[in-house]
CSV table of C-alpha atoms and ligand atoms in Angstrom, one decimal:
chain,number,residue,atom,x,y,z
A,925,MET,CA,-18.6,26.7,-20.3
A,926,ASN,CA,-15.9,29.0,-19.2
A,927,LYS,CA,-15.2,28.8,-15.5
A,928,TYR,CA,-13.9,26.0,-13.1
A,929,TYR,CA,-13.4,25.7,-9.4
A,930,ILE,CA,-11.5,23.1,-7.5
A,931,GLU,CA,-11.9,22.3,-3.8
A,932,THR,CA,-8.9,20.3,-2.5
A,933,PHE,CA,-8.8,18.1,0.6
A,934,GLY,CA,-5.9,16.1,2.0
A,935,CYS,CA,-2.2,16.2,1.7
A,936,GLN,CA,0.3,18.1,-0.5
A,937,MET,CA,0.1,15.3,-3.0
A,938,ASN,CA,-3.5,16.3,-3.6
A,939,VAL,CA,-2.7,20.0,-3.6
A,940,HIS,CA,-0.3,19.3,-6.4
A,941,GLU,CA,-2.7,17.0,-8.2
A,942,SER,CA,-5.3,19.8,-8.1
A,943,GLU,CA,-2.7,22.0,-9.9
A,944,LYS,CA,-2.7,19.4,-12.6
A,945,LEU,CA,-6.5,19.2,-12.8
A,946,ALA,CA,-6.4,23.0,-13.0
A,947,GLY,CA,-3.9,22.7,-15.8
A,948,LEU,CA,-6.3,20.4,-17.7
A,949,MET,CA,-9.2,22.9,-17.2
A,950,GLU,CA,-7.1,25.8,-18.5
A,951,GLU,CA,-6.0,23.7,-21.4
A,952,ARG,CA,-9.6,23.6,-22.5
A,953,GLY,CA,-10.0,27.3,-22.1
A,954,LEU,CA,-11.6,27.6,-18.7
A,955,VAL,CA,-10.6,30.1,-16.1
A,956,LEU,CA,-10.6,29.9,-12.4
A,957,ALA,CA,-13.9,31.1,-10.7
A,958,PRO,CA,-13.7,32.9,-7.4
A,959,ALA,CA,-16.3,30.5,-5.8
A,960,ALA,CA,-18.0,27.2,-6.6
A,961,SER,CA,-21.3,29.1,-7.2
A,962,GLU,CA,-19.8,30.9,-10.2
A,963,ALA,CA,-18.2,27.9,-11.8
A,964,ASP,CA,-19.4,25.7,-14.7
A,965,VAL,CA,-17.2,22.8,-13.7
A,966,ILE,CA,-16.7,22.1,-9.9
A,967,ILE,CA,-14.1,19.5,-9.0
A,968,PHE,CA,-13.8,18.0,-5.5
A,969,ASN,CA,-10.4,16.4,-5.1
A,970,THR,CA,-10.8,14.2,-2.1
A,971,CYS,CA,-9.0,12.5,0.8
A,972,CYS,CA,-9.9,9.5,3.0
A,973,ILE,CA,-7.1,9.3,5.5
A,974,ARG,CA,-9.4,9.7,8.5
A,975,ASP,CA,-13.1,9.6,8.9
A,976,THR,CA,-13.2,13.3,9.8
A,977,ALA,CA,-11.9,14.1,6.3
A,978,GLU,CA,-14.6,12.0,4.6
A,979,LYS,CA,-17.4,13.5,6.7
A,980,LYS,CA,-16.3,17.0,5.9
A,981,ILE,CA,-16.2,16.3,2.2
A,982,GLU,CA,-19.7,14.7,2.3
A,983,GLY,CA,-21.0,17.8,4.0
A,984,TYR,CA,-19.6,20.0,1.3
A,985,ILE,CA,-20.9,17.8,-1.5
A,986,GLY,CA,-24.3,17.9,0.1
A,987,GLU,CA,-24.2,21.7,0.1
A,988,LEU,CA,-23.9,21.6,-3.7
A,989,LYS,CA,-27.3,20.1,-4.2
A,990,ALA,CA,-29.1,23.4,-4.2
A,991,LEU,CA,-26.6,24.9,-6.6
A,992,LYS,CA,-27.1,22.0,-9.0
A,993,ARG,CA,-30.9,22.3,-8.7
A,994,SER,CA,-30.8,25.9,-9.7
A,995,ASN,CA,-28.4,25.3,-12.5
A,996,PRO,CA,-28.4,21.7,-13.7
A,997,ASP,CA,-25.9,22.5,-16.5
A,998,LYS,CA,-23.1,22.8,-13.9
A,999,ILE,CA,-20.8,19.8,-13.9
A,1000,LEU,CA,-19.8,18.3,-10.6
A,1001,ALA,CA,-16.8,16.0,-10.5
A,1002,VAL,CA,-15.4,14.1,-7.5
A,1003,THR,CA,-11.9,12.8,-7.9
A,1004,GLY,CA,-9.1,11.4,-5.7
A,1005,CYS,CA,-8.4,9.0,-2.8
A,1006,MET,CA,-11.9,8.9,-1.3
A,1007,THR,CA,-13.6,7.6,-4.5
A,1008,GLN,CA,-11.0,4.8,-4.9
A,1009,GLN,CA,-12.0,2.9,-1.8
A,1010,VAL,CA,-13.9,-0.3,-2.3
A,1011,GLY,CA,-17.6,0.4,-3.0
A,1012,ARG,CA,-17.2,4.1,-2.3
A,1013,ALA,CA,-17.9,5.5,-5.8
A,1014,GLU,CA,-21.3,3.6,-5.9
A,1015,ALA,CA,-22.2,4.8,-2.4
A,1016,LEU,CA,-21.4,8.4,-3.3
A,1017,LYS,CA,-23.5,8.2,-6.4
A,1018,LYS,CA,-26.4,6.7,-4.5
A,1019,ARG,CA,-26.2,9.4,-1.8
A,1020,PHE,CA,-25.5,12.3,-4.1
A,1021,PRO,CA,-27.2,11.4,-7.4
A,1022,PHE,CA,-26.4,14.9,-8.8
A,1023,ILE,CA,-22.7,14.1,-9.1
A,1024,ASP,CA,-21.8,14.0,-12.8
A,1025,ILE,CA,-18.3,12.5,-12.8
A,1026,ILE,CA,-16.4,10.3,-10.4
A,1027,LEU,CA,-12.7,9.5,-11.2
A,1028,GLY,CA,-10.2,7.6,-9.1
A,1029,THR,CA,-6.5,8.4,-8.4
A,1030,ALA,CA,-5.3,6.4,-11.4
A,1031,ASN,CA,-7.5,8.0,-14.0
A,1032,GLN,CA,-8.3,11.5,-12.7
A,1033,TYR,CA,-6.3,13.1,-15.5
A,1034,ASP,CA,-8.9,11.8,-18.0
A,1035,ILE,CA,-11.3,14.4,-16.7
A,1036,SER,CA,-11.3,16.4,-19.9
A,1037,GLU,CA,-12.4,13.4,-21.9
A,1038,LYS,CA,-15.1,12.6,-19.4
A,1039,ILE,CA,-16.4,16.1,-19.6
A,1040,ASP,CA,-16.5,15.8,-23.4
A,1041,GLU,CA,-18.4,12.5,-23.1
A,1042,LEU,CA,-20.9,14.0,-20.7
A,1043,LEU,CA,-21.5,17.0,-23.0
A,1044,SER,CA,-22.0,14.7,-26.0
A,1045,LEU,CA,-24.9,12.9,-24.4
A,1046,LYS,CA,-28.5,14.0,-25.2
A,1047,LYS,CA,-29.5,13.1,-21.7
A,1048,ARG,CA,-26.8,13.4,-19.0
A,1049,ARG,CA,-25.7,10.2,-17.5
A,1050,ALA,CA,-23.1,10.1,-14.7
A,1051,GLN,CA,-19.5,9.1,-15.8
A,1052,ILE,CA,-18.1,6.9,-13.1
A,1053,ASP,CA,-14.7,5.3,-13.7
A,1054,ILE,CA,-12.5,4.4,-10.9
A,1055,SER,CA,-10.7,1.6,-12.8
A,1056,PHE,CA,-7.6,0.9,-11.0
A,1057,CYS,CA,-4.5,-1.1,-11.5
A,1058,ASP,CA,-1.9,-1.4,-8.8
A,1059,SER,CA,0.8,0.4,-10.9
A,1060,PRO,CA,-0.8,3.0,-13.2
A,1061,ARG,CA,1.8,4.5,-15.5
A,1062,VAL,CA,3.6,7.7,-14.5
A,1063,ARG,CA,2.1,10.5,-16.6
A,1064,GLU,CA,4.5,13.2,-17.8
A,1065,ASP,CA,2.1,14.8,-20.2
A,1066,VAL,CA,-0.3,16.6,-17.8
A,1067,PRO,CA,-0.1,20.4,-17.8
A,1068,VAL,CA,0.3,22.1,-14.4
A,1069,CYS,CA,-1.3,25.4,-13.3
A,1070,ARG,CA,0.8,26.2,-10.2
A,1071,THR,CA,-0.9,28.0,-7.4
A,1072,SER,CA,1.8,28.2,-4.7
A,1073,PHE,CA,4.5,30.5,-6.0
A,1074,PRO,CA,7.3,30.9,-4.8
A,1075,ASN,CA,7.0,27.2,-3.8
A,1076,ALA,CA,6.7,24.5,-6.4
A,1077,TRP,CA,5.6,21.0,-5.7
A,1078,VAL,CA,7.5,18.3,-7.6
A,1079,ASN,CA,6.5,14.7,-7.5
A,1080,ILE,CA,9.3,12.3,-7.3
A,1081,MET,CA,7.2,9.2,-6.8
A,1082,TYR,CA,3.7,8.0,-6.5
A,1083,GLY,CA,2.0,5.3,-4.3
A,1084,CYS,CA,3.2,3.4,-1.3
A,1085,ASN,CA,4.4,-0.1,-0.6
A,1086,ASN,CA,4.6,0.0,3.2
A,1087,PHE,CA,1.1,-1.0,4.3
A,1088,CYS,CA,1.2,0.5,7.8
A,1089,THR,CA,-1.7,-1.4,9.3
A,1090,TYR,CA,-3.7,1.8,10.0
A,1091,CYS,CA,-3.3,3.4,6.6
A,1092,ILE,CA,-5.5,3.5,3.6
A,1093,VAL,CA,-3.0,5.1,1.2
A,1094,PRO,CA,-1.5,1.9,-0.3
A,1095,TYR,CA,-5.0,0.7,-1.2
A,1096,VAL,CA,-6.1,3.9,-2.9
A,1097,ARG,CA,-2.8,5.0,-4.5
A,1098,GLY,CA,-1.3,1.7,-5.5
A,1099,ARG,CA,2.3,0.5,-5.5
A,1100,GLU,CA,5.4,2.8,-5.6
A,1101,ARG,CA,6.2,4.2,-9.0
A,1102,SER,CA,9.2,6.6,-9.3
A,1103,ARG,CA,9.5,9.3,-11.9
A,1104,ALA,CA,12.6,9.2,-14.1
A,1105,LYS,CA,15.4,11.2,-12.6
A,1106,SER,CA,15.9,13.2,-15.9
A,1107,ASP,CA,12.2,14.3,-15.8
A,1108,ILE,CA,12.5,15.4,-12.2
A,1109,LEU,CA,15.8,17.3,-12.8
A,1110,GLY,CA,14.4,18.9,-16.0
A,1111,GLU,CA,11.3,20.1,-14.1
A,1112,ILE,CA,13.3,21.6,-11.3
A,1113,ARG,CA,15.6,23.4,-13.7
A,1114,SER,CA,12.7,24.9,-15.6
A,1115,LEU,CA,11.0,26.0,-12.3
A,1116,THR,CA,14.1,27.7,-10.9
A,1117,ASP,CA,14.6,29.4,-14.3
A,1118,LYS,CA,11.1,30.8,-13.9
A,1119,GLY,CA,11.9,32.2,-10.5
A,1120,TYR,CA,10.5,29.6,-8.2
A,1121,ALA,CA,12.6,29.9,-5.0
A,1122,GLU,CA,11.5,26.7,-3.2
A,1123,ILE,CA,11.1,23.2,-4.5
A,1124,THR,CA,9.3,20.7,-2.4
A,1125,LEU,CA,9.8,17.1,-3.5
A,1126,LEU,CA,6.8,14.9,-2.9
A,1127,GLY,CA,6.4,11.2,-2.2
A,1128,GLN,CA,4.7,9.0,0.4
A,1129,ASN,CA,8.2,7.6,1.3
A,1130,VAL,CA,10.8,9.7,-0.5
A,1131,ASP,CA,13.6,7.5,0.9
A,1132,SER,CA,12.6,4.6,-1.3
A,1133,TYR,CA,12.7,6.7,-4.4
A,1134,GLY,CA,14.1,4.7,-7.4
A,1135,SER,CA,13.9,1.3,-5.8
A,1136,ASP,CA,11.4,0.2,-8.5
A,1137,PHE,CA,14.0,0.9,-11.2
A,1138,LYS,CA,16.3,-1.8,-9.8
A,1139,ASP,CA,19.3,0.0,-11.4
A,1140,GLY,CA,20.8,1.5,-8.2
A,1141,THR,CA,18.9,4.8,-8.5
A,1142,ASN,CA,18.1,6.1,-5.1
A,1143,PHE,CA,17.1,9.2,-3.2
A,1144,TYR,CA,20.7,10.1,-2.3
A,1145,LYS,CA,21.7,10.1,-5.9
A,1146,LEU,CA,18.7,12.2,-6.8
A,1147,LEU,CA,19.6,14.7,-4.1
A,1148,LYS,CA,23.2,14.7,-5.3
A,1149,ASP,CA,22.1,15.7,-8.8
A,1150,ILE,CA,19.7,18.3,-7.5
A,1151,SER,CA,22.6,19.7,-5.3
A,1152,GLU,CA,24.5,20.4,-8.6
A,1153,ILE,CA,21.8,22.6,-10.1
A,1154,ASP,CA,23.0,26.2,-10.1
A,1155,GLY,CA,21.2,29.1,-8.4
A,1156,LYS,CA,19.9,30.0,-5.0
A,1157,PHE,CA,16.7,28.2,-4.2
A,1158,ARG,CA,15.4,26.0,-1.3
A,1159,VAL,CA,14.7,22.3,-1.4
A,1160,ARG,CA,12.4,20.6,1.0
A,1161,PHE,CA,10.9,17.1,0.8
A,1162,MET,CA,8.2,15.0,2.3
A,1163,THR,CA,7.8,12.4,3.6
A,1164,SER,CA,10.8,10.5,5.0
A,1165,HIS,CA,10.3,7.1,6.6
A,1166,PRO,CA,12.4,6.2,9.6
A,1167,LYS,CA,13.0,2.7,8.3
A,1168,ASP,CA,14.6,4.0,5.1
A,1169,ILE,CA,16.2,7.4,5.7
A,1170,SER,CA,20.0,6.9,5.3
A,1171,GLU,CA,23.1,8.5,6.8
A,1172,GLU,CA,24.2,9.7,3.3
A,1173,VAL,CA,20.9,11.4,2.8
A,1174,ILE,CA,21.2,13.2,6.2
A,1175,LYS,CA,24.8,14.2,5.3
A,1176,ILE,CA,24.0,15.6,1.9
A,1177,ILE,CA,21.2,17.7,3.4
A,1178,ALA,CA,23.7,19.0,6.0
A,1179,GLU,CA,26.3,19.8,3.4
A,1180,THR,CA,24.2,21.4,0.7
A,1181,PRO,CA,23.4,25.1,1.3
A,1182,ASN,CA,20.2,24.9,-0.9
A,1183,PHE,CA,18.8,22.0,1.1
A,1184,CYS,CA,16.7,23.2,4.1
A,1185,LYS,CA,17.7,22.0,7.5
A,1186,ASN,CA,14.2,20.7,8.0
A,1187,VAL,CA,13.3,17.0,8.2
A,1188,HIS,CA,9.8,15.7,8.6
A,1189,LEU,CA,10.1,12.2,10.1
A,1190,PRO,CA,6.8,10.7,11.2
A,1191,VAL,CA,7.2,8.6,14.4
A,1192,GLN,CA,3.6,7.6,14.8
A,1193,ALA,CA,4.1,6.1,18.3
A,1194,GLY,CA,6.7,5.9,21.0
A,1195,SER,CA,6.0,2.3,22.1
A,1196,ASP,CA,7.7,-0.7,20.5
A,1197,ALA,CA,4.6,-2.8,20.8
A,1198,VAL,CA,2.5,-0.3,19.0
A,1199,LEU,CA,5.1,0.4,16.3
A,1200,LYS,CA,5.2,-3.4,15.7
A,1201,ALA,CA,1.4,-3.6,15.4
A,1202,MET,CA,1.5,-0.7,13.1
A,1203,ASN,CA,4.0,-2.5,10.8
A,1204,ARG,CA,6.3,0.5,10.9
A,1205,LYS,CA,9.5,-1.7,10.9
A,1206,TYR,CA,11.6,0.4,13.3
A,1207,THR,CA,11.9,0.5,17.0
A,1208,ARG,CA,11.8,3.4,19.4
A,1209,SER,CA,15.5,3.2,20.0
A,1210,ARG,CA,16.3,3.2,16.3
A,1211,TYR,CA,14.1,6.3,15.9
A,1212,LEU,CA,16.0,8.0,18.7
A,1213,GLU,CA,19.3,7.1,17.1
A,1214,LEU,CA,18.2,8.7,13.9
A,1215,ILE,CA,17.3,11.9,15.7
A,1216,ASP,CA,20.8,11.9,17.2
A,1217,LEU,CA,22.3,11.4,13.8
A,1218,ILE,CA,20.3,14.2,12.3
A,1219,ARG,CA,21.3,16.5,15.1
A,1220,LYS,CA,25.0,15.4,14.9
A,1221,TYR,CA,25.1,16.7,11.3
A,1222,MET,CA,22.7,19.5,11.7
A,1223,PRO,CA,22.4,20.8,15.3
A,1224,ASP,CA,19.8,23.5,14.2
A,1225,CYS,CA,17.7,21.2,12.1
A,1226,GLY,CA,13.9,21.8,12.4
A,1227,ILE,CA,12.6,18.3,13.0
A,1228,THR,CA,8.8,17.7,12.7
A,1229,THR,CA,6.7,14.6,13.0
A,1230,ASP,CA,3.3,12.9,12.8
A,1231,VAL,CA,2.1,11.1,15.9
A,1232,MET,CA,-1.1,9.2,16.6
A,1233,VAL,CA,-3.0,8.2,19.7
A,1234,GLY,CA,-5.6,5.5,20.2
A,1235,PHE,CA,-4.1,2.9,17.8
A,1236,PRO,CA,-5.9,-0.5,18.6
A,1237,GLY,CA,-4.4,-2.1,21.7
A,1238,GLU,CA,-2.6,1.1,22.9
A,1239,THR,CA,-2.3,0.8,26.6
A,1240,ASP,CA,-1.7,3.6,29.2
A,1241,ALA,CA,1.9,2.5,29.3
A,1242,ASP,CA,2.2,2.6,25.5
A,1243,PHE,CA,0.8,6.1,25.5
A,1244,GLU,CA,3.3,7.1,28.3
A,1245,ASP,CA,6.1,5.9,25.9
A,1246,THR,CA,4.8,8.3,23.3
A,1247,VAL,CA,4.7,11.2,25.8
A,1248,ASP,CA,8.2,10.3,26.9
A,1249,LEU,CA,9.5,10.2,23.3
A,1250,ILE,CA,7.9,13.6,22.5
A,1251,GLU,CA,9.5,15.1,25.6
A,1252,ARG,CA,12.9,13.6,24.7
A,1253,VAL,CA,13.0,14.6,21.1
A,1254,ARG,CA,11.4,18.0,21.5
A,1255,PHE,CA,10.0,18.3,17.9
A,1256,GLN,CA,9.8,21.7,16.4
A,1257,ASN,CA,6.2,20.8,15.5
A,1258,ALA,CA,4.1,17.7,15.5
A,1259,PHE,CA,0.9,16.8,13.6
A,1260,THR,CA,-1.2,14.9,16.1
A,1261,PHE,CA,-3.9,12.6,15.1
A,1262,VAL,CA,-6.5,10.4,16.7
A,1263,TYR,CA,-6.5,6.9,15.1
A,1264,SER,CA,-9.4,6.5,12.8
A,1265,PRO,CA,-10.4,3.0,11.6
A,1266,ARG,CA,-10.3,2.7,7.8
A,1267,ALA,CA,-12.3,-0.1,6.2
A,1268,GLY,CA,-10.1,-2.7,4.5
A,1269,THR,CA,-7.0,-2.0,6.6
A,1270,PRO,CA,-5.8,-4.7,9.2
A,1271,ALA,CA,-6.1,-2.3,12.2
A,1272,ALA,CA,-9.8,-1.7,11.6
A,1273,LEU,CA,-10.4,-5.3,12.6
A,1274,MET,CA,-8.3,-5.1,15.8
A,1275,GLU,CA,-9.7,-4.3,19.2
A,1276,GLN,CA,-10.4,-0.6,19.4
A,1277,VAL,CA,-9.5,1.9,22.1
A,1278,ALA,CA,-12.5,3.6,23.8
A,1279,PRO,CA,-13.3,7.1,22.3
A,1280,GLU,CA,-13.1,8.8,25.8
A,1281,VAL,CA,-9.6,7.4,26.2
A,1282,LYS,CA,-8.5,8.6,22.8
A,1283,LYS,CA,-9.9,12.0,23.7
A,1284,GLU,CA,-8.0,12.2,26.9
A,1285,ARG,CA,-4.7,11.2,25.3
A,1286,ILE,CA,-5.0,13.6,22.4
A,1287,THR,CA,-5.7,16.5,24.7
A,1288,ARG,CA,-2.6,15.7,26.8
A,1289,LEU,CA,-0.4,15.2,23.7
A,1290,VAL,CA,-1.6,18.5,22.1
A,1291,ALA,CA,-0.9,20.4,25.3
A,1292,LEU,CA,2.5,18.9,25.6
A,1293,GLN,CA,3.5,19.6,22.0
A,1294,ASN,CA,2.2,23.2,22.2
A,1295,ARG,CA,4.4,23.8,25.3
A,1296,ILE,CA,7.4,22.4,23.5
A,1297,SER,CA,6.7,24.4,20.3
A,1298,ASP,CA,6.3,27.5,22.3
A,1299,GLU,CA,9.6,26.9,24.2
A,1300,ILE,CA,11.4,26.3,20.9
A,1301,SER,CA,9.9,29.5,19.5
A,1302,SER,CA,11.4,31.5,22.3
A,1303,GLU,CA,14.8,30.2,21.4
A,1304,TYR,CA,14.5,32.1,18.1
A,1305,LEU,CA,14.1,35.5,19.9
A,1306,ASN,CA,16.7,38.1,18.8
A,1307,LYS,CA,18.1,35.8,16.2
A,1308,THR,CA,18.3,37.0,12.6
A,1309,GLU,CA,16.9,34.5,10.1
A,1310,GLU,CA,16.9,34.3,6.3
A,1311,ILE,CA,13.3,34.2,5.3
A,1312,LEU,CA,11.8,33.3,1.9
A,1313,VAL,CA,8.8,35.6,1.6
A,1314,GLU,CA,5.8,33.4,0.6
A,1315,ASP,CA,2.7,35.4,1.0
A,1316,ALA,CA,1.1,38.7,2.0
A,1317,PRO,CA,-2.0,37.7,4.0
A,1318,ARG,CA,-2.9,41.4,4.7
A,1319,ASP,CA,-1.8,44.8,3.3
A,1320,GLY,CA,1.8,45.4,4.4
A,1321,VAL,CA,2.1,42.1,6.3
A,1322,LEU,CA,4.3,39.3,4.9
A,1323,VAL,CA,4.8,35.7,5.9
A,1324,GLY,CA,7.6,33.4,5.1
A,1325,ARG,CA,9.6,30.6,6.5
A,1326,THR,CA,13.0,30.1,8.2
A,1327,ASP,CA,15.3,27.6,6.6
A,1328,SER,CA,14.2,25.3,9.5
A,1329,GLY,CA,10.6,25.6,8.4
A,1330,ARG,CA,9.2,28.1,11.0
A,1331,LEU,CA,6.6,30.6,9.9
A,1332,VAL,CA,7.5,34.2,10.6
A,1333,SER,CA,5.2,37.3,10.1
A,1334,PHE,CA,6.7,40.8,9.6
A,1335,HIS,CA,6.0,44.1,7.8
A,1336,GLY,CA,6.9,44.6,4.2
A,1337,GLU,CA,5.7,45.1,0.7
A,1338,LYS,CA,3.9,42.5,-1.4
A,1339,SER,CA,6.5,42.9,-4.1
A,1340,LEU,CA,9.0,40.9,-1.9
A,1341,ILE,CA,7.1,37.7,-2.4
A,1342,GLY,CA,9.6,35.2,-3.8
A,1343,SER,CA,12.7,37.0,-2.4
A,1344,PHE,CA,15.0,36.1,0.5
A,1345,VAL,CA,15.1,38.7,3.2
A,1346,ASN,CA,16.8,38.9,6.7
A,1347,VAL,CA,14.4,39.2,9.6
A,1348,ARG,CA,15.2,39.6,13.3
A,1349,ILE,CA,12.8,37.7,15.4
A,1350,THR,CA,11.2,40.0,18.0
A,1351,SER,CA,8.4,38.1,19.6
A,1352,ASN,CA,6.5,34.8,19.5
A,1353,LYS,CA,3.1,33.5,20.4
A,1354,ALA,CA,2.8,29.7,20.6
A,1355,SER,CA,4.4,28.4,17.4
A,1356,ALA,CA,4.1,31.6,15.5
A,1357,LEU,CA,7.1,34.0,15.2
A,1358,PHE,CA,7.0,37.7,14.6
A,1359,GLY,CA,9.9,39.9,13.5
A,1360,GLU,CA,11.2,42.9,11.6
A,1361,ARG,CA,13.2,43.2,8.5
A,1362,VAL,CA,16.9,44.0,8.7
A,1363,GLU,CA,19.2,44.9,5.8
A,1364,ASN,CA,20.5,41.9,3.9
A,1365,GLY,CA,24.2,41.5,4.4
B,1293,LIG,N1,3.4,8.7,3.9
B,1293,LIG,C1,3.5,9.5,5.1
B,1293,LIG,C2,2.2,10.2,5.4
B,1293,LIG,C3,0.9,9.5,5.3
B,1293,LIG,S1,-0.6,10.2,5.8
B,1293,LIG,C4,4.0,8.7,6.2
B,1293,LIG,O1,4.3,7.6,6.0
B,1293,LIG,O2,4.2,9.2,7.2
B,1293,LIG,C5,-0.2,11.4,7.0
B,1293,LIG,C6,-0.4,11.0,8.4
B,1293,LIG,O3,-1.7,10.7,8.7
B,1293,LIG,C7,0.4,9.8,8.8
B,1293,LIG,O4,1.7,10.1,9.1
B,1293,LIG,C8,-0.4,9.3,10.1
B,1293,LIG,O5,0.1,9.9,11.2
B,1293,LIG,C9,-1.8,9.9,9.8
B,1293,LIG,N2,-2.7,8.8,9.5
B,1293,LIG,C10,-2.6,7.8,8.5
B,1293,LIG,N3,-3.7,7.0,8.7
B,1293,LIG,C11,-4.4,7.3,9.8
B,1293,LIG,C12,-5.5,6.8,10.4
B,1293,LIG,N4,-6.2,5.7,10.0
B,1293,LIG,N5,-6.0,7.4,11.5
B,1293,LIG,C13,-5.4,8.5,12.0
B,1293,LIG,N6,-4.3,9.1,11.4
B,1293,LIG,C14,-3.8,8.5,10.3
B,1294,LIG,FE1,0.5,5.2,4.9
B,1294,LIG,FE2,2.6,4.0,6.0
B,1294,LIG,FE3,2.6,4.4,3.4
B,1294,LIG,FE4,2.9,6.5,5.0
B,1294,LIG,S1,4.3,4.8,4.7
B,1294,LIG,S2,1.5,6.4,3.2
B,1294,LIG,S3,1.6,6.0,6.7
B,1294,LIG,S4,1.3,3.1,4.5
B,1295,LIG,FE1,-3.2,12.3,0.7
B,1295,LIG,FE2,-5.5,11.9,1.9
B,1295,LIG,FE3,-4.9,10.6,-0.3
B,1295,LIG,S1,-3.6,12.3,2.9
B,1295,LIG,S2,-2.7,10.4,-0.3
B,1295,LIG,S3,-5.2,12.8,-0.1
B,1295,LIG,S4,-5.9,9.7,1.5
């Protein structure tokens, strides 16, 4: 056994968790294979936020059947959110009997032990363990094999307590658990010492960081301590919750040069009736007040959001409220979703909106947001922006982000990845920006 391959689905939390699964594979001497077909251990780290995610994953797992048949020694492991749903692990095993290991969100870091167990058996028997407690301990002992230089993902908390009525996350990730501040600060210092130029703090609701400690620790105090770390590096975080983001958090982002002027603040819907049914715990007017507050402190802040159509009971008038909110706020970018019923959540039992209505609404919403993103893009024309170079997708072509989070493409050498350069924006196409490098000064 010498090669592993990981296929990751879902959010940044999962992307980072896959970096930990990769760390565990490298710890046992395996190296990354360029494709699943060349790997001895194949891990699928899964998501179940919407039905489309699950269908896609099932399609991919199905494709591995032939691979397993031609080489039964390969180990196929399925981990993460999808497996943690009630009855899902058994259903997966039944449909795909060739899966060797299934682990949930709380015990996926036991993968090495499960591989050892599997290898010690004379006749292979699937290792299925999704044992779950609401508050699994925070693990600080897992090695990380990072894959997104110059950005580094840093968990500040796990789980979610909010139980938005449409959302599966609290059921598959358990209650909020914060990492000790000293562990987070130590990790950030060691990352910036290694040259990582962007730190993205991760949590389902970063604004409630520390509330489980009950000693006054909070997100603002964490940001304050991070603001005191020396060096030039960017800090972003996701996700903020409108019910919890505080003025002092907004102020410290505005005042700290290392903190990107970029806030992702999911609104979900523009109608009070829908927000209430979603259990979001804020109103449309409170949300609009928050946007004003962010813009008061940071007029150029890139504000992005998540928004959903077709939540149960959403009327035409409710949808018009969402359209109106999107037009008023003018988000830099919005991730738009069609509501997908998730078994076990309260909204799945409510009266559903017809598929053709959902389709009509999403089409309108996407077109509206594209127009706004395009208009905001043209406001960047001829401006010079500081860009952190993130990647070189093609020879001589670089991509990076503005402080506000916009992606910019320009010409330059691969060796610039990880550096800050100044770029003048020369053209735009929808939400993509193009520019040319100018001397730093
Ligand atoms: N913790 C974050 C993100 C959670 S998941 C937050 O509170 O915003 C990311 C996004 O997926 C959500 O913001 C929501 O817009 C969307 N989402 C969650 N459940 C969904 C469902 N059942 N159907 C469609 N979209 C969903
Ligand atoms: Fe899901 Fe709501 Fe928690 Fe976000 S805050 S993860 S949308 S329950
Ligand atoms: Fe993320 Fe999907 Fe789980 S969005 S938290 S991987 S359900």
